């Protein structure tokens, strides 16, 4: 009973002190944690938005660079000399011009001149790491292909650009898959007659490489989506090119995440957070670069249905930081603070315990002193009155001095 009586006052006091300090520390810890989490979130929002804007700028610059190369070839004197004379020497000079551009840029799968009837007249191919001239007996007629039909309709100095799709040879998708964007421009002779088109097959892998480089600095997944909501670049390769493969028709953001696509498709650029995560996005419109665009074709030999529109097709560059990744980021910040919080709580615990222990010692000392005083008084009551009174005064004075010295009452 004595131990319990001695222990409880110190325990109550130390527990009260500990709980008060714990509450204050927890509030301060939570404030710092929330501030740090909000700060990191703002940095994340800014980084993702900057990455998307950078990617948008890079792709638009690539498109413009292809337009410059196309204009360079379509207006080159060597092309017009050959169209005028049809001499073999001039044709060889033109072939060498095409080869040189391929080697210098290293971004084209093919460079072609196709006549007004859709027949390839000159074609440079990229095969096995090198560019080669395709012999005449291997040239093909492309009159039924959408990119020829749309480009040959254009007027002087107009440029067409196809959607990003897969290369097709002899009516079939080429394997391994070869993403492609085709830039075309009609060619006129000096009398204004349409002689054919110059066509550049830009390697889409170069564009995908840009996405991969941005993905390395992004906290999420960087995607490229066409105007119909199909993935051109996705987290999973089997989700890509749904408009070209019948077994992937449902692999489109318009179906897999209609809430996100509803906002992304209707707003040029921005950021928002929904249950699936943080989306950052921007729009690449071909018409903004001064070129003509169209919606493309879902089948190799299927003609365009929509033709050129005022808006044309577009691409959406999208970054998705999943909800799991956002929570993981918060946990990382929390775990970074946790050791400091644990250390402070441990220190407070020992301080509270020490205070409680000190109080218990004082209580015990006070009780011992009180008990000794009672016993002495009892002892001196048994002696003669005069001596007892003197001893009692001595004890009282001594007790007062001891109380002053020890601080006990």
mmCIF file of C-alpha atoms in Angstrom, residues 115-283:
data_model
loop_
_atom_site.group_PDB
_atom_site.id
_atom_site.type_symbol
_atom_site.label_atom_id
_atom_site.label_comp_id
_atom_site.label_asym_id
_atom_site.label_seq_id
_atom_site.Cartn_x
_atom_site.Cartn_y
_atom_site.Cartn_z
ATOM 1 C CA UNK A 115 4.383 11.172 -109.505
ATOM 2 C CA UNK A 116 0.890 12.527 -110.097
ATOM 3 C CA UNK A 117 -0.403 9.000 -110.784
ATOM 4 C CA UNK A 118 0.778 7.669 -107.408
ATOM 5 C CA UNK A 119 3.806 5.766 -108.762
ATOM 6 C CA UNK A 120 7.050 5.983 -106.805
ATOM 7 C CA UNK A 121 9.794 7.419 -108.998
ATOM 8 C CA UNK A 122 12.587 7.790 -106.431
ATOM 9 C CA UNK A 123 12.724 6.102 -103.061
ATOM 10 C CA UNK A 124 15.386 5.994 -100.348
ATOM 11 C CA UNK A 125 14.956 3.355 -97.615
ATOM 12 C CA UNK A 126 16.513 2.979 -94.188
ATOM 13 C CA UNK A 127 17.425 -0.676 -93.648
ATOM 14 C CA UNK A 128 19.757 -2.372 -91.185
ATOM 15 C CA UNK A 129 21.280 0.880 -90.048
ATOM 16 C CA UNK A 130 22.015 2.325 -93.499
ATOM 17 C CA UNK A 131 20.225 4.203 -96.266
ATOM 18 C CA UNK A 132 19.855 2.589 -99.668
ATOM 19 C CA UNK A 133 18.368 3.499 -103.028
ATOM 20 C CA UNK A 134 15.456 1.262 -104.058
ATOM 21 C CA UNK A 135 15.838 -0.070 -107.625
ATOM 22 C CA UNK A 136 13.146 0.717 -110.159
ATOM 23 C CA UNK A 137 11.704 -2.812 -110.248
ATOM 24 C CA UNK A 138 10.881 -2.604 -106.516
ATOM 25 C CA UNK A 139 9.077 0.725 -106.638
ATOM 26 C CA UNK A 140 5.349 0.608 -105.767
ATOM 27 C CA UNK A 141 2.203 2.442 -106.713
ATOM 28 C CA UNK A 142 0.755 4.349 -103.754
ATOM 29 C CA UNK A 143 -2.272 5.875 -105.486
ATOM 30 C CA UNK A 144 -4.618 4.114 -103.053
ATOM 31 C CA UNK A 145 -2.868 5.302 -99.908
ATOM 32 C CA UNK A 146 -4.444 8.082 -97.880
ATOM 33 C CA UNK A 147 -1.306 10.189 -97.609
ATOM 34 C CA UNK A 148 -0.963 10.375 -101.398
ATOM 35 C CA UNK A 149 -4.651 11.183 -101.988
ATOM 36 C CA UNK A 150 -4.629 13.971 -99.445
ATOM 37 C CA UNK A 151 -1.290 15.502 -100.445
ATOM 38 C CA UNK A 152 -1.888 15.495 -104.185
ATOM 39 C CA UNK A 153 -5.019 17.633 -103.615
ATOM 40 C CA UNK A 154 -3.058 20.457 -102.010
ATOM 41 C CA UNK A 155 -2.110 23.717 -103.670
ATOM 42 C CA UNK A 156 1.286 25.286 -104.156
ATOM 43 C CA UNK A 157 3.403 25.546 -100.966
ATOM 44 C CA UNK A 158 0.883 23.655 -98.860
ATOM 45 C CA UNK A 159 2.102 20.827 -96.608
ATOM 46 C CA UNK A 160 0.238 17.812 -95.271
ATOM 47 C CA UNK A 161 1.147 15.813 -92.201
ATOM 48 C CA UNK A 162 -0.350 12.450 -91.396
ATOM 49 C CA UNK A 163 -1.326 11.097 -88.005
ATOM 50 C CA UNK A 164 1.279 9.068 -86.166
ATOM 51 C CA UNK A 165 0.600 5.499 -87.243
ATOM 52 C CA UNK A 166 2.463 2.347 -88.274
ATOM 53 C CA UNK A 167 4.297 1.762 -91.521
ATOM 54 C CA UNK A 168 2.500 -0.430 -94.036
ATOM 55 C CA UNK A 169 4.174 -2.329 -96.856
ATOM 56 C CA UNK A 170 2.267 -4.255 -99.536
ATOM 57 C CA UNK A 171 -0.988 -3.639 -97.667
ATOM 58 C CA UNK A 172 0.176 -5.076 -94.344
ATOM 59 C CA UNK A 173 1.551 -3.596 -91.116
ATOM 60 C CA UNK A 174 5.336 -3.934 -91.088
ATOM 61 C CA UNK A 175 7.006 -5.886 -88.263
ATOM 62 C CA UNK A 176 8.729 -5.039 -86.037
ATOM 63 C CA UNK A 177 6.303 -2.161 -85.590
ATOM 64 C CA UNK A 178 7.576 1.024 -87.137
ATOM 65 C CA UNK A 179 5.763 4.214 -86.002
ATOM 66 C CA UNK A 180 5.627 6.769 -88.796
ATOM 67 C CA UNK A 181 4.552 10.336 -89.587
ATOM 68 C CA UNK A 182 4.376 11.292 -93.259
ATOM 69 C CA UNK A 183 5.041 14.830 -94.394
ATOM 70 C CA UNK A 184 3.994 15.561 -97.967
ATOM 71 C CA UNK A 185 4.106 18.498 -100.359
ATOM 72 C CA UNK A 186 2.935 18.779 -103.979
ATOM 73 C CA UNK A 187 5.501 19.688 -106.615
ATOM 74 C CA UNK A 188 4.677 21.953 -109.566
ATOM 75 C CA UNK A 189 6.702 22.614 -112.678
ATOM 76 C CA UNK A 190 7.528 26.080 -113.982
ATOM 77 C CA UNK A 191 4.263 26.178 -115.909
ATOM 78 C CA UNK A 192 2.202 25.464 -112.785
ATOM 79 C CA UNK A 193 1.387 21.831 -113.593
ATOM 80 C CA UNK A 194 1.206 19.412 -110.680
ATOM 81 C CA UNK A 195 3.930 16.812 -111.204
ATOM 82 C CA UNK A 196 3.643 14.729 -108.055
ATOM 83 C CA UNK A 197 4.600 14.929 -104.378
ATOM 84 C CA UNK A 198 7.684 14.764 -102.185
ATOM 85 C CA UNK A 199 7.083 12.567 -99.148
ATOM 86 C CA UNK A 200 9.133 12.253 -95.964
ATOM 87 C CA UNK A 201 8.516 9.295 -93.667
ATOM 88 C CA UNK A 202 9.604 10.575 -90.296
ATOM 89 C CA UNK A 203 10.609 7.817 -87.883
ATOM 90 C CA UNK A 204 8.100 7.944 -85.041
ATOM 91 C CA UNK A 205 10.660 6.269 -82.794
ATOM 92 C CA UNK A 206 12.426 9.628 -82.646
ATOM 93 C CA UNK A 207 9.287 11.189 -81.245
ATOM 94 C CA UNK A 208 8.808 8.282 -78.817
ATOM 95 C CA UNK A 209 12.394 8.817 -77.658
ATOM 96 C CA UNK A 210 11.419 12.344 -76.625
ATOM 97 C CA UNK A 211 8.622 10.894 -74.501
ATOM 98 C CA UNK A 212 11.000 8.395 -72.909
ATOM 99 C CA UNK A 213 13.507 11.123 -72.024
ATOM 100 C CA UNK A 214 10.788 13.197 -70.365
ATOM 101 C CA UNK A 215 9.439 10.080 -68.634
ATOM 102 C CA UNK A 216 12.823 9.633 -66.934
ATOM 103 C CA UNK A 217 12.391 12.984 -65.156
ATOM 104 C CA UNK A 218 8.683 12.560 -64.451
ATOM 105 C CA UNK A 219 7.133 11.144 -61.303
ATOM 106 C CA UNK A 220 4.452 9.489 -63.391
ATOM 107 C CA UNK A 221 3.755 7.851 -66.736
ATOM 108 C CA UNK A 222 4.063 9.977 -69.877
ATOM 109 C CA UNK A 223 1.633 9.119 -72.667
ATOM 110 C CA UNK A 224 0.837 10.283 -76.184
ATOM 111 C CA UNK A 225 -2.827 10.041 -77.215
ATOM 112 C CA UNK A 226 -4.459 10.859 -80.538
ATOM 113 C CA UNK A 227 -7.613 12.890 -81.037
ATOM 114 C CA UNK A 228 -9.816 9.778 -80.818
ATOM 115 C CA UNK A 229 -8.426 8.834 -77.412
ATOM 116 C CA UNK A 230 -6.242 5.946 -78.650
ATOM 117 C CA UNK A 231 -2.830 5.455 -77.061
ATOM 118 C CA UNK A 232 0.155 6.042 -79.332
ATOM 119 C CA UNK A 233 2.457 5.702 -76.349
ATOM 120 C CA UNK A 234 1.215 4.087 -73.145
ATOM 121 C CA UNK A 235 2.495 2.508 -69.963
ATOM 122 C CA UNK A 236 1.802 -0.933 -71.468
ATOM 123 C CA UNK A 237 2.763 -1.624 -75.120
ATOM 124 C CA UNK A 238 -0.294 -3.847 -75.573
ATOM 125 C CA UNK A 239 -2.501 -0.768 -75.049
ATOM 126 C CA UNK A 240 -0.978 1.083 -78.025
ATOM 127 C CA UNK A 241 -2.224 1.456 -81.622
ATOM 128 C CA UNK A 242 -5.765 0.386 -80.799
ATOM 129 C CA UNK A 243 -7.086 2.016 -83.986
ATOM 130 C CA UNK A 244 -4.965 -0.326 -86.138
ATOM 131 C CA UNK A 245 -5.542 -3.639 -84.335
ATOM 132 C CA UNK A 246 -9.022 -5.130 -84.054
ATOM 133 C CA UNK A 247 -8.223 -6.828 -80.729
ATOM 134 C CA UNK A 248 -7.275 -3.477 -79.183
ATOM 135 C CA UNK A 249 -10.342 -1.456 -80.137
ATOM 136 C CA UNK A 250 -11.210 -0.863 -76.482
ATOM 137 C CA UNK A 251 -7.687 0.242 -75.565
ATOM 138 C CA UNK A 252 -8.415 3.954 -75.541
ATOM 139 C CA UNK A 253 -8.586 6.520 -72.774
ATOM 140 C CA UNK A 254 -12.026 7.538 -73.955
ATOM 141 C CA UNK A 255 -13.207 4.126 -72.689
ATOM 142 C CA UNK A 256 -10.739 3.189 -69.928
ATOM 143 C CA UNK A 257 -10.876 6.568 -68.190
ATOM 144 C CA UNK A 258 -13.756 8.620 -69.643
ATOM 145 C CA UNK A 259 -13.741 11.146 -66.789
ATOM 146 C CA UNK A 260 -10.123 12.087 -67.412
ATOM 147 C CA UNK A 261 -10.510 12.028 -71.194
ATOM 148 C CA UNK A 262 -13.591 14.245 -71.028
ATOM 149 C CA UNK A 263 -11.506 17.049 -69.565
ATOM 150 C CA UNK A 264 -8.300 16.380 -71.500
ATOM 151 C CA UNK A 265 -10.089 16.279 -74.869
ATOM 152 C CA UNK A 266 -11.999 19.522 -74.345
ATOM 153 C CA UNK A 267 -9.343 21.741 -72.743
ATOM 154 C CA UNK A 268 -6.071 22.670 -74.454
ATOM 155 C CA UNK A 269 -3.832 22.232 -71.424
ATOM 156 C CA UNK A 270 -3.985 21.994 -67.649
ATOM 157 C CA UNK A 271 -3.777 19.856 -64.538
ATOM 158 C CA UNK A 272 -6.366 18.116 -62.405
ATOM 159 C CA UNK A 273 -6.625 15.361 -59.816
ATOM 160 C CA UNK A 274 -9.244 12.611 -59.752
ATOM 161 C CA UNK A 275 -9.427 9.196 -58.096
ATOM 162 C CA UNK A 276 -6.950 7.689 -60.563
ATOM 163 C CA UNK A 277 -4.295 10.342 -59.902
ATOM 164 C CA UNK A 278 -2.791 13.637 -61.035
ATOM 165 C CA UNK A 279 -3.089 14.433 -64.759
ATOM 166 C CA UNK A 280 -0.950 17.054 -66.520
ATOM 167 C CA UNK A 281 -1.533 17.563 -70.236
ATOM 168 C CA UNK A 282 -1.059 19.772 -73.279
ATOM 169 C CA UNK A 283 -2.279 19.735 -76.884
#
